[in-house]
Structures are given as C-alpha cells and as structure tokens.
Amino acid sequence: MSSQTVCAIALAARDAGGSVITSTYNDLSHRIGLSDPDAGNWSFSYNALGELIDQTDARSVI
C-alpha cells in the first residue's frame, strides 16, 4: 500500500493599486490556480508528463 502527500504552495503579490494577485502551485511546481481581482480566477491542468493541457479563465473559457 502506498500513500501520496499533496503539497500546494500559494504565493501572493500586491500591485501598485493594492490588489492582491495569488498563484497556487502543486507539489511539482506547476501553477494550478491564479486569482486576480481584475482577471478573475483561472485554473490550469496538466497531464502525467507535466505538460499544460488546459487553462480555464474566470468565464470558463478554455
């Protein structure tokens, strides 16, 4: 039996206007999420090789 630990890292930056933009990364350092007050929330998915296979914006456009 094996177990896997998933570790996510969130990094935030503040722009000149005071808005906070946050990027979330998985344990393989792939960005899996982006939260931006202007652009909305984005999500990113990868295949088993670590290649980006889709990104979805705040309007659910792939």
GROMACS .gro file of C-alpha atoms in nm:
model
   62
    1MET     CA    1   0.000   0.000   0.000
    2SER     CA    2   0.129   0.344  -0.082
    3SER     CA    3   0.027   0.694   0.009
    4GLN     CA    4   0.081   1.024  -0.158
    5THR     CA    5   0.102   1.362   0.005
    6VAL     CA    6  -0.016   1.657  -0.197
    7CYS     CA    7   0.151   1.984  -0.114
    8ALA     CA    8   0.024   2.312  -0.255
    9ILE     CA    9   0.208   2.640  -0.238
   10ALA     CA   10   0.037   2.978  -0.262
   11LEU     CA   11   0.231   3.292  -0.350
   12ALA     CA   12   0.082   3.639  -0.342
   13ALA     CA   13   0.188   3.974  -0.482
   14ARG     CA   14   0.038   4.317  -0.432
   15ASP     CA   15   0.022   4.553  -0.730
   16ALA     CA   16   0.062   4.932  -0.717
   17GLY     CA   17  -0.312   4.974  -0.660
   18GLY     CA   18  -0.308   4.745  -0.356
   19SER     CA   19  -0.480   4.450  -0.524
   20VAL     CA   20  -0.350   4.106  -0.428
   21ILE     CA   21  -0.279   3.851  -0.701
   22THR     CA   22  -0.235   3.494  -0.579
   23SER     CA   23  -0.086   3.198  -0.766
   24THR     CA   24  -0.120   2.844  -0.633
   25TYR     CA   25   0.125   2.568  -0.728
   26ASN     CA   26   0.117   2.190  -0.681
   27ASP     CA   27   0.398   1.976  -0.542
   28LEU     CA   28   0.557   1.959  -0.889
   29SER     CA   29   0.577   2.341  -0.907
   30HIS     CA   30   0.306   2.360  -1.173
   31ARG     CA   31   0.076   2.659  -1.139
   32ILE     CA   32  -0.273   2.521  -1.078
   33GLY     CA   33  -0.458   2.841  -0.993
   34LEU     CA   34  -0.445   3.216  -1.031
   35SER     CA   35  -0.666   3.465  -0.850
   36ASP     CA   36  -0.659   3.819  -0.984
   37PRO     CA   37  -0.912   4.090  -0.888
   38ASP     CA   38  -0.910   4.219  -1.248
   39ALA     CA   39  -0.882   3.894  -1.448
   40GLY     CA   40  -1.076   3.669  -1.208
   41ASN     CA   41  -0.989   3.312  -1.115
   42TRP     CA   42  -0.801   3.086  -1.355
   43SER     CA   43  -0.731   2.713  -1.327
   44PHE     CA   44  -0.464   2.507  -1.501
   45SER     CA   45  -0.445   2.129  -1.563
   46TYR     CA   46  -0.151   1.911  -1.661
   47ASN     CA   47  -0.106   1.560  -1.798
   48ALA     CA   48   0.112   1.287  -1.645
   49LEU     CA   49   0.417   1.431  -1.826
   50GLY     CA   50   0.366   1.771  -1.664
   51GLU     CA   51   0.252   1.936  -1.986
   52LEU     CA   52  -0.018   2.202  -1.967
   53ILE     CA   53  -0.331   2.052  -2.121
   54ASP     CA   54  -0.586   2.324  -2.046
   55GLN     CA   55  -0.637   2.653  -1.875
   56THR     CA   56  -0.975   2.792  -1.785
   57ASP     CA   57  -1.042   3.159  -1.722
   58ALA     CA   58  -1.300   3.325  -1.498
   59ARG     CA   59  -1.565   3.296  -1.772
   60SER     CA   60  -1.500   2.919  -1.801
   61VAL     CA   61  -1.337   2.967  -2.142
   62ILE     CA   62  -1.075   2.703  -2.212
   0.00000   0.00000   0.00000
